């Protein structure tokens, strides 16, 4: 931290704007309240926003938070912050936080509660059959958090979307509040969400396979940003998958992280011992229909298209047919259509981004699913290889020592912003 009186830090700017943040992790990064995966580092004076694939120093943080790239206006605001100083601002001192490694068995968990089911079914529009399928397989559980106030202890049930590696072990989790918070915001509709501490978020994400269980490899891989979008896409394509007798793999990146997709393809489709790669027939990039999601999908699809191994793989970019809906859960809740528009890489630039309308969610009392499947033995169609060690009450002695890449996502944050910082001035002159 510089003593230059003309210098305004990331922390001083956020304090002036009224933002709040959590405790620092091992690398000194703090999660900004109300912003999914946006971490700030006060000692390094930078930020990383995983969900938007953005990083940098103060001016780029202002671009992201204010949705404004006018540098002159930013400089004027920083001058105002400097001129209005009262002398009471004192930078935070990062405390030493112990490295935490994810261990599912050490977490306080329970089978999915009625509150979590109600959230998924009534607020998110997920059919009860699909909720039960994922819950029975251990893909959905509850994370129990205890809070004590005025001598009274209350247990809160947060929903967990559990991540599995290629052998079926649980190696991390997204987490989602099922009771709205007081500080509502458009992005989360008032429901806090995050990632369980220690989860290797740069290498794994929520994933599952559904359909013809006798097939060794899925026919297609569908990639989304959020777990709820993977489940929503599944629901909207449920009959199609069944009618075509397909097996489909779903992967959520918890943002737009190419490292998660790299690891998934390597673990699930590459046999290094035999020098073989067994790929699905098609890969569908179903990220959000906005600039960030589109850029990620196009960039990664173009990269795969140049690899000889992917010559026979059909690469598609999928978007919700209703252009008022940015993602798949929005279409499931707000729209009367479940259709998907699927484009080749060279055609996607002609398609407009979504223009979401701020409306109340349209939900039936029970979300629609083809009636002919409501009484079918669906449990048999969830991939059994992926759920072979899913009993959440059974100790998995290999779990604690697992993590072949023993890296905490918080540590990854530390190196992620290094390259960006190297290209920026140490101080912003105002």
Coordinates of C-alpha atoms in Angstrom, one line a residue:
X1 CA 0.0 0.0 0.0
X2 CA 1.5 3.3 -1.0
X3 CA 1.5 6.5 1.1
X4 CA 0.9 8.7 -2.0
X5 CA -2.1 11.0 -1.0
X6 CA -3.3 10.9 -4.6
X7 CA -3.7 7.2 -4.5
X8 CA -7.1 5.5 -4.1
X9 CA -7.1 1.8 -3.3
X10 CA -9.6 -0.9 -4.2
X11 CA -10.6 -1.0 -0.5
X12 CA -11.2 2.7 -0.2
X13 CA -13.3 2.8 -3.4
X14 CA -15.4 -0.1 -2.2
X15 CA -15.8 1.4 1.3
X16 CA -16.9 4.7 -0.3
X17 CA -19.5 2.9 -2.5
X18 CA -20.9 1.1 0.6
X19 CA -19.8 -2.5 -0.4
X20 CA -19.3 -5.2 2.2
X21 CA -17.0 -8.2 2.0
X22 CA -16.1 -11.4 3.9
X23 CA -12.9 -12.6 5.7
X24 CA -9.8 -13.1 3.6
X25 CA -8.8 -16.6 2.5
X26 CA -5.3 -17.9 2.5
X27 CA -4.3 -15.9 -0.5
X28 CA -5.8 -12.7 0.9
X29 CA -8.8 -12.7 -1.3
X30 CA -12.3 -11.7 0.1
X31 CA -15.6 -12.5 -1.5
X32 CA -17.6 -9.3 -2.1
X33 CA -21.1 -9.6 -0.6
X34 CA -23.9 -10.1 -3.0
X35 CA -21.6 -10.9 -6.0
X36 CA -21.2 -14.5 -7.0
X37 CA -17.5 -15.4 -7.3
X38 CA -16.2 -11.8 -7.2
X39 CA -13.0 -11.7 -5.0
X40 CA -11.0 -8.7 -4.1
X41 CA -7.5 -8.5 -2.7
X42 CA -6.7 -5.4 -0.8
X43 CA -2.9 -6.0 -0.4
X44 CA -2.5 -6.7 -4.1
X45 CA -5.2 -4.0 -5.0
X46 CA -6.9 -6.3 -7.6
X47 CA -9.9 -8.4 -8.2
X48 CA -11.0 -11.6 -9.9
X49 CA -14.6 -12.3 -11.0
X50 CA -14.8 -15.9 -12.0
X51 CA -18.5 -15.9 -13.2
X52 CA -17.7 -13.1 -15.7
X53 CA -14.1 -14.1 -16.5
X54 CA -12.9 -10.7 -15.5
X55 CA -9.8 -9.6 -13.5
X56 CA -7.6 -6.6 -13.0
X57 CA -7.0 -3.5 -10.9
X58 CA -9.2 -0.7 -9.7
X59 CA -10.3 0.8 -13.0
X60 CA -11.4 -2.5 -14.4
X61 CA -13.2 -3.3 -11.2
X62 CA -15.1 0.0 -11.6
X63 CA -15.9 -1.0 -15.2
X64 CA -17.4 -4.3 -13.9
X65 CA -19.3 -3.0 -10.9
X66 CA -20.6 0.2 -12.6
X67 CA -21.2 -1.3 -16.0
X68 CA -19.4 1.8 -17.4
X69 CA -16.0 1.8 -19.2
X70 CA -15.6 5.6 -19.3
X71 CA -12.1 6.1 -17.8
X72 CA -12.6 9.9 -17.5
X73 CA -15.7 9.4 -15.4
X74 CA -13.9 6.9 -13.2
X75 CA -11.0 9.3 -12.6
X76 CA -13.5 12.0 -11.6
X77 CA -15.0 9.7 -9.1
X78 CA -11.6 8.8 -7.7
X79 CA -10.8 12.5 -7.4
X80 CA -14.0 13.0 -5.5
X81 CA -13.2 10.1 -3.1
X82 CA -9.8 11.7 -2.5
X83 CA -11.1 15.1 -1.9
X84 CA -13.8 13.9 0.5
X85 CA -11.4 12.0 2.7
X86 CA -12.0 12.6 6.4
X87 CA -8.9 10.9 7.8
X88 CA -11.0 8.1 9.3
X89 CA -10.2 5.5 6.6
X90 CA -7.9 2.7 7.8
X91 CA -7.0 -0.2 5.5
X92 CA -7.8 -3.7 6.7
X93 CA -5.1 -6.0 7.9
X94 CA -5.3 -9.5 6.4
X95 CA -5.4 -12.2 9.1
X96 CA -3.7 -15.5 8.5
X97 CA -6.3 -18.0 7.4
X98 CA -5.5 -21.7 7.5
X99 CA -5.7 -23.7 4.3
X100 CA -8.9 -25.7 4.2
X101 CA -9.2 -28.9 2.1
X102 CA -12.7 -30.1 1.1
X103 CA -13.8 -33.2 2.9
X104 CA -17.5 -34.1 2.4
X105 CA -17.6 -36.5 5.3
X106 CA -16.5 -33.7 7.7
X107 CA -19.3 -31.4 6.7
X108 CA -22.6 -31.2 8.5
X109 CA -24.9 -32.5 5.8
X110 CA -28.3 -34.3 5.6
X111 CA -30.5 -35.7 2.8
X112 CA -32.2 -33.0 0.9
X113 CA -34.9 -31.3 3.1
X114 CA -38.5 -30.4 2.2
X115 CA -37.4 -26.7 2.2
X116 CA -34.7 -27.4 -0.4
X117 CA -37.1 -29.4 -2.5
X118 CA -39.7 -26.7 -2.3
X119 CA -37.1 -24.1 -3.4
X120 CA -36.2 -26.2 -6.5
X121 CA -39.7 -27.1 -7.4
X122 CA -41.6 -23.8 -6.7
X123 CA -39.0 -21.2 -7.1
X124 CA -36.9 -22.8 -9.8
X125 CA -39.5 -24.8 -11.7
X126 CA -37.7 -28.2 -11.4
X127 CA -40.0 -31.2 -11.6
X128 CA -40.2 -33.3 -8.4
X129 CA -39.2 -36.4 -10.3
X130 CA -35.9 -34.8 -11.4
X131 CA -35.3 -33.5 -7.9
X132 CA -35.8 -36.9 -6.4
X133 CA -33.5 -38.6 -9.0
X134 CA -30.6 -36.3 -8.2
X135 CA -31.3 -36.4 -4.4
X136 CA -31.4 -40.3 -4.4
X137 CA -28.1 -40.3 -6.2
X138 CA -26.4 -38.0 -3.7
X139 CA -26.0 -35.2 -6.3
X140 CA -28.2 -33.0 -4.1
X141 CA -27.9 -32.8 -0.3
X142 CA -28.3 -30.2 2.4
X143 CA -25.5 -28.3 4.1
X144 CA -26.4 -27.5 7.8
X145 CA -25.2 -24.2 9.2
X146 CA -25.8 -23.2 12.8
X147 CA -26.3 -19.6 13.9
X148 CA -26.6 -18.4 17.5
X149 CA -28.3 -15.1 18.4
X150 CA -29.4 -13.8 21.8
X151 CA -28.7 -17.2 23.2
X152 CA -30.8 -19.1 20.7
X153 CA -29.3 -21.5 18.1
X154 CA -30.9 -21.9 14.7
X155 CA -30.0 -24.5 12.1
X156 CA -30.2 -23.3 8.4
X157 CA -30.5 -25.8 5.6
X158 CA -28.6 -24.7 2.5
X159 CA -28.9 -26.7 -0.7
X160 CA -25.7 -28.4 -2.0
X161 CA -25.0 -29.4 -5.6
X162 CA -22.3 -32.0 -5.2
X163 CA -19.4 -32.4 -7.7
X164 CA -18.1 -35.8 -8.5
X165 CA -14.9 -36.9 -10.2
X166 CA -14.8 -39.6 -12.9
X167 CA -14.8 -42.4 -10.2
X168 CA -17.9 -41.0 -8.5
X169 CA -16.2 -39.5 -5.4
X170 CA -17.6 -36.2 -4.1
X171 CA -14.8 -33.7 -4.4
X172 CA -16.6 -30.3 -4.0
X173 CA -20.0 -28.5 -3.9
X174 CA -21.8 -25.4 -4.9
X175 CA -24.1 -24.2 -2.2
X176 CA -27.4 -22.3 -2.4
X177 CA -29.6 -20.6 0.2
X178 CA -33.2 -21.7 0.1
X179 CA -34.6 -18.8 2.2
X180 CA -34.3 -15.3 0.7
X181 CA -31.9 -12.9 2.2
X182 CA -32.8 -9.3 3.2
X183 CA -30.4 -7.9 0.7
X184 CA -32.1 -9.0 -2.6
X185 CA -30.4 -8.5 -5.9
X186 CA -31.4 -9.2 -9.5
X187 CA -28.6 -11.7 -10.1
X188 CA -29.7 -14.2 -7.4
X189 CA -33.3 -13.1 -6.9
X190 CA -32.4 -12.6 -3.2
X191 CA -31.0 -16.2 -2.6
X192 CA -27.4 -16.3 -1.6
X193 CA -25.1 -18.8 -3.4
X194 CA -21.5 -19.7 -3.3
X195 CA -19.0 -22.6 -3.2
X196 CA -18.2 -24.7 -0.2
X197 CA -14.8 -23.8 1.2
X198 CA -11.9 -26.0 0.0
X199 CA -13.8 -27.1 -3.2
X200 CA -11.3 -27.4 -6.1
X201 CA -13.3 -24.9 -8.2
X202 CA -10.7 -24.6 -10.9
X203 CA -10.8 -28.3 -11.7
X204 CA -14.3 -29.6 -11.0
X205 CA -18.0 -28.7 -11.3
X206 CA -21.4 -30.2 -10.8
X207 CA -21.9 -33.0 -13.3
X208 CA -24.1 -36.0 -14.0
X209 CA -25.2 -38.3 -16.8
X210 CA -28.7 -39.3 -17.8
X211 CA -30.2 -41.7 -20.3
X212 CA -29.3 -45.0 -21.9
X213 CA -27.2 -46.5 -19.1
X214 CA -25.8 -49.4 -21.1
X215 CA -23.7 -47.0 -23.2
X216 CA -20.1 -46.6 -22.1
X217 CA -19.8 -43.1 -23.4
X218 CA -22.5 -40.3 -23.6
X219 CA -23.8 -39.3 -27.0
X220 CA -23.4 -35.6 -26.2
X221 CA -21.9 -33.3 -23.5
X222 CA -23.9 -30.2 -22.5
X223 CA -22.0 -27.4 -20.8
X224 CA -23.7 -24.7 -18.7
X225 CA -22.6 -22.0 -16.3
X226 CA -24.7 -22.9 -13.2
X227 CA -26.0 -26.2 -11.8
X228 CA -29.6 -25.0 -12.0
X229 CA -29.2 -24.4 -15.7
X230 CA -27.8 -27.9 -16.3
X231 CA -30.9 -29.3 -14.5
X232 CA -33.2 -27.0 -16.4
X233 CA -31.8 -27.9 -19.8
X234 CA -32.2 -31.6 -18.8
X235 CA -35.8 -31.1 -18.0
X236 CA -36.6 -29.2 -21.2
X237 CA -34.9 -32.0 -23.2
X238 CA -36.1 -34.9 -21.1
X239 CA -38.5 -36.4 -23.7
X240 CA -36.0 -35.9 -26.6
X241 CA -33.2 -37.8 -24.7
X242 CA -35.6 -40.6 -23.9
X243 CA -37.1 -40.9 -27.4
X244 CA -33.6 -40.9 -29.1
X245 CA -32.4 -43.5 -26.6
X246 CA -29.4 -41.2 -25.8
X247 CA -27.1 -40.8 -22.9
X248 CA -26.3 -37.2 -22.2
X249 CA -23.6 -35.8 -19.9
X250 CA -24.2 -32.5 -18.1
X251 CA -21.4 -30.3 -16.7
X252 CA -21.7 -27.0 -14.9
X253 CA -18.6 -24.7 -14.7
X254 CA -19.9 -22.5 -11.9
X255 CA -19.0 -19.6 -14.1
X256 CA -17.0 -19.7 -17.3
X257 CA -13.8 -21.6 -16.4
X258 CA -12.0 -23.4 -19.2
X259 CA -9.8 -25.2 -16.6
X260 CA -12.9 -27.1 -15.4
X261 CA -13.8 -28.2 -18.9
X262 CA -10.2 -29.1 -19.7
X263 CA -10.1 -31.4 -16.6
X264 CA -13.5 -32.9 -17.3
X265 CA -12.6 -33.9 -20.9
X266 CA -9.2 -35.3 -19.7
X267 CA -10.7 -37.3 -16.9
X268 CA -13.8 -38.7 -18.7
X269 CA -12.7 -39.1 -22.3
X270 CA -8.9 -39.6 -22.4
X271 CA -7.3 -43.0 -21.7
X272 CA -3.7 -42.0 -21.4
X273 CA -2.4 -45.6 -20.8
X274 CA -3.8 -46.7 -24.1
X275 CA -3.3 -43.4 -25.9
X276 CA -7.0 -43.3 -26.8
X277 CA -9.6 -40.5 -26.6
X278 CA -13.2 -41.6 -26.7
X279 CA -15.3 -38.4 -27.3
X280 CA -19.1 -37.9 -27.4
X281 CA -20.7 -37.4 -30.8
X282 CA -21.5 -33.8 -30.0
X283 CA -20.6 -31.0 -27.5
X284 CA -23.1 -28.3 -26.8
X285 CA -22.0 -25.1 -25.2
X286 CA -25.1 -23.9 -23.4
X287 CA -23.7 -21.0 -21.5
X288 CA -25.7 -17.8 -20.8
X289 CA -26.8 -15.9 -23.8
X290 CA -24.9 -12.8 -22.9
X291 CA -21.5 -11.4 -24.0
X292 CA -19.5 -13.3 -21.4
X293 CA -21.2 -16.6 -21.9
X294 CA -21.2 -16.3 -25.7
X295 CA -17.5 -15.3 -25.8
X296 CA -16.5 -18.3 -23.7
X297 CA -18.5 -20.7 -25.8
X298 CA -17.2 -19.4 -29.1
X299 CA -13.6 -19.2 -28.0
X300 CA -13.5 -22.8 -26.5
X301 CA -15.5 -24.3 -29.4
X302 CA -13.1 -22.7 -31.9
X303 CA -10.1 -24.1 -30.0
X304 CA -11.6 -27.6 -30.1
X305 CA -12.4 -27.3 -33.8
X306 CA -8.7 -26.9 -34.6
X307 CA -7.8 -30.2 -32.9
X308 CA -7.6 -33.3 -35.0
X309 CA -9.1 -35.4 -32.2
X310 CA -12.3 -33.4 -32.4
X311 CA -12.7 -33.7 -36.2
X312 CA -15.7 -36.0 -35.9
X313 CA -17.3 -34.2 -32.9
X314 CA -20.2 -31.8 -33.7
X315 CA -19.6 -28.6 -31.9
X316 CA -22.7 -26.5 -31.2
X317 CA -23.6 -23.3 -29.3
X318 CA -27.1 -23.6 -27.8
X319 CA -29.2 -20.7 -26.6
X320 CA -32.8 -20.5 -25.2
X321 CA -35.3 -19.9 -28.0
X322 CA -37.0 -17.1 -26.0
X323 CA -34.6 -14.2 -26.4
X324 CA -36.2 -12.6 -23.4
X325 CA -34.4 -15.3 -21.3
X326 CA -30.7 -15.2 -20.7
X327 CA -30.3 -18.7 -19.4
X328 CA -32.0 -22.1 -19.2
X329 CA -33.7 -21.7 -15.8
X330 CA -35.0 -18.3 -16.9
X331 CA -36.7 -19.9 -19.9
X332 CA -38.0 -22.8 -17.8
X333 CA -39.6 -20.3 -15.3
X334 CA -40.6 -17.3 -17.4
X335 CA -41.3 -18.6 -20.9
X336 CA -44.0 -20.7 -22.5
X337 CA -41.5 -22.5 -24.8
X338 CA -38.9 -25.1 -24.0
X339 CA -37.3 -24.9 -27.4
X340 CA -33.5 -24.7 -27.9
X341 CA -31.8 -22.9 -30.8
X342 CA -28.6 -24.6 -31.8
X343 CA -25.9 -22.9 -33.9
X344 CA -22.6 -23.7 -35.6
X345 CA -19.7 -21.6 -34.5
X346 CA -19.6 -19.5 -37.7
X347 CA -23.3 -18.6 -37.4
X348 CA -23.6 -17.6 -33.8
X349 CA -22.4 -14.0 -34.3
X350 CA -25.6 -13.2 -36.3
X351 CA -27.7 -14.1 -33.2
X352 CA -28.6 -11.3 -30.8
X353 CA -27.9 -11.6 -27.1
X354 CA -30.9 -12.0 -24.8
X355 CA -32.8 -9.0 -23.6
X356 CA -34.2 -10.2 -20.2
X357 CA -37.5 -8.6 -19.1
X358 CA -37.9 -8.0 -15.4
X359 CA -41.0 -9.9 -14.7
X360 CA -42.4 -12.2 -12.0
X361 CA -41.6 -15.9 -12.7
X362 CA -44.3 -17.8 -14.4
X363 CA -44.7 -21.1 -12.7
X364 CA -47.4 -23.7 -12.6
X365 CA -48.1 -25.4 -9.2
X366 CA -46.1 -28.3 -10.5
X367 CA -43.7 -27.8 -13.4
X368 CA -44.6 -29.5 -16.6
X369 CA -43.0 -32.8 -17.6
X370 CA -44.4 -35.2 -20.2
X371 CA -47.1 -37.2 -18.5
X372 CA -46.0 -40.5 -20.0
X373 CA -42.8 -40.4 -17.9
X374 CA -44.3 -39.6 -14.6
X375 CA -44.8 -43.2 -13.6
X376 CA -41.7 -44.6 -15.4
X377 CA -38.8 -46.3 -13.5
X378 CA -36.5 -43.3 -14.0
X379 CA -34.1 -44.2 -11.3
X380 CA -32.6 -46.9 -13.5
X381 CA -31.6 -44.3 -16.1
X382 CA -29.2 -42.2 -14.0
X383 CA -25.7 -43.4 -14.7
X384 CA -25.0 -46.1 -12.1
X385 CA -21.2 -45.9 -12.6
X386 CA -21.3 -42.3 -11.4
X387 CA -23.4 -43.1 -8.3
X388 CA -21.7 -46.3 -7.2
X389 CA -20.3 -44.6 -4.1
X390 CA -23.0 -42.0 -3.4
X391 CA -24.3 -43.2 -0.1
X392 CA -23.9 -40.0 1.9
X393 CA -24.0 -41.8 5.3
X394 CA -21.1 -44.1 4.3
X395 CA -17.5 -43.0 5.1
X396 CA -15.3 -42.8 2.1
X397 CA -11.8 -43.3 3.4
X398 CA -10.2 -42.3 0.1
X399 CA -12.0 -39.0 0.0
X400 CA -9.8 -37.0 2.4
X401 CA -6.6 -38.1 0.7
X402 CA -8.0 -37.7 -2.8
X403 CA -7.5 -34.5 -4.7
X404 CA -4.8 -35.4 -7.2
X405 CA -4.3 -31.7 -7.8
X406 CA -4.3 -30.6 -4.2
X407 CA -5.1 -27.0 -4.9
X408 CA -7.6 -24.7 -3.2
X409 CA -9.6 -22.4 -5.5
X410 CA -8.6 -19.5 -3.2
X411 CA -4.9 -20.2 -4.0
X412 CA -5.7 -20.2 -7.7
X413 CA -7.1 -16.7 -7.3
X414 CA -3.7 -15.6 -6.2
X415 CA -2.0 -16.5 -9.5
X416 CA -5.0 -15.7 -11.7
X417 CA -4.5 -12.0 -11.3
X418 CA -0.7 -11.9 -11.4
X419 CA -0.5 -11.7 -15.1
X420 CA -3.1 -8.9 -15.3
X421 CA -1.3 -6.9 -12.6
X422 CA 2.0 -7.1 -14.5
X423 CA 0.5 -5.0 -17.2
X424 CA -1.0 -2.3 -15.0
X425 CA 0.6 0.7 -13.2
X426 CA 1.2 0.3 -9.5
X427 CA -0.8 3.5 -8.9
X428 CA -3.6 5.3 -10.6
X429 CA -2.6 8.9 -11.0
X430 CA -5.4 11.3 -10.1

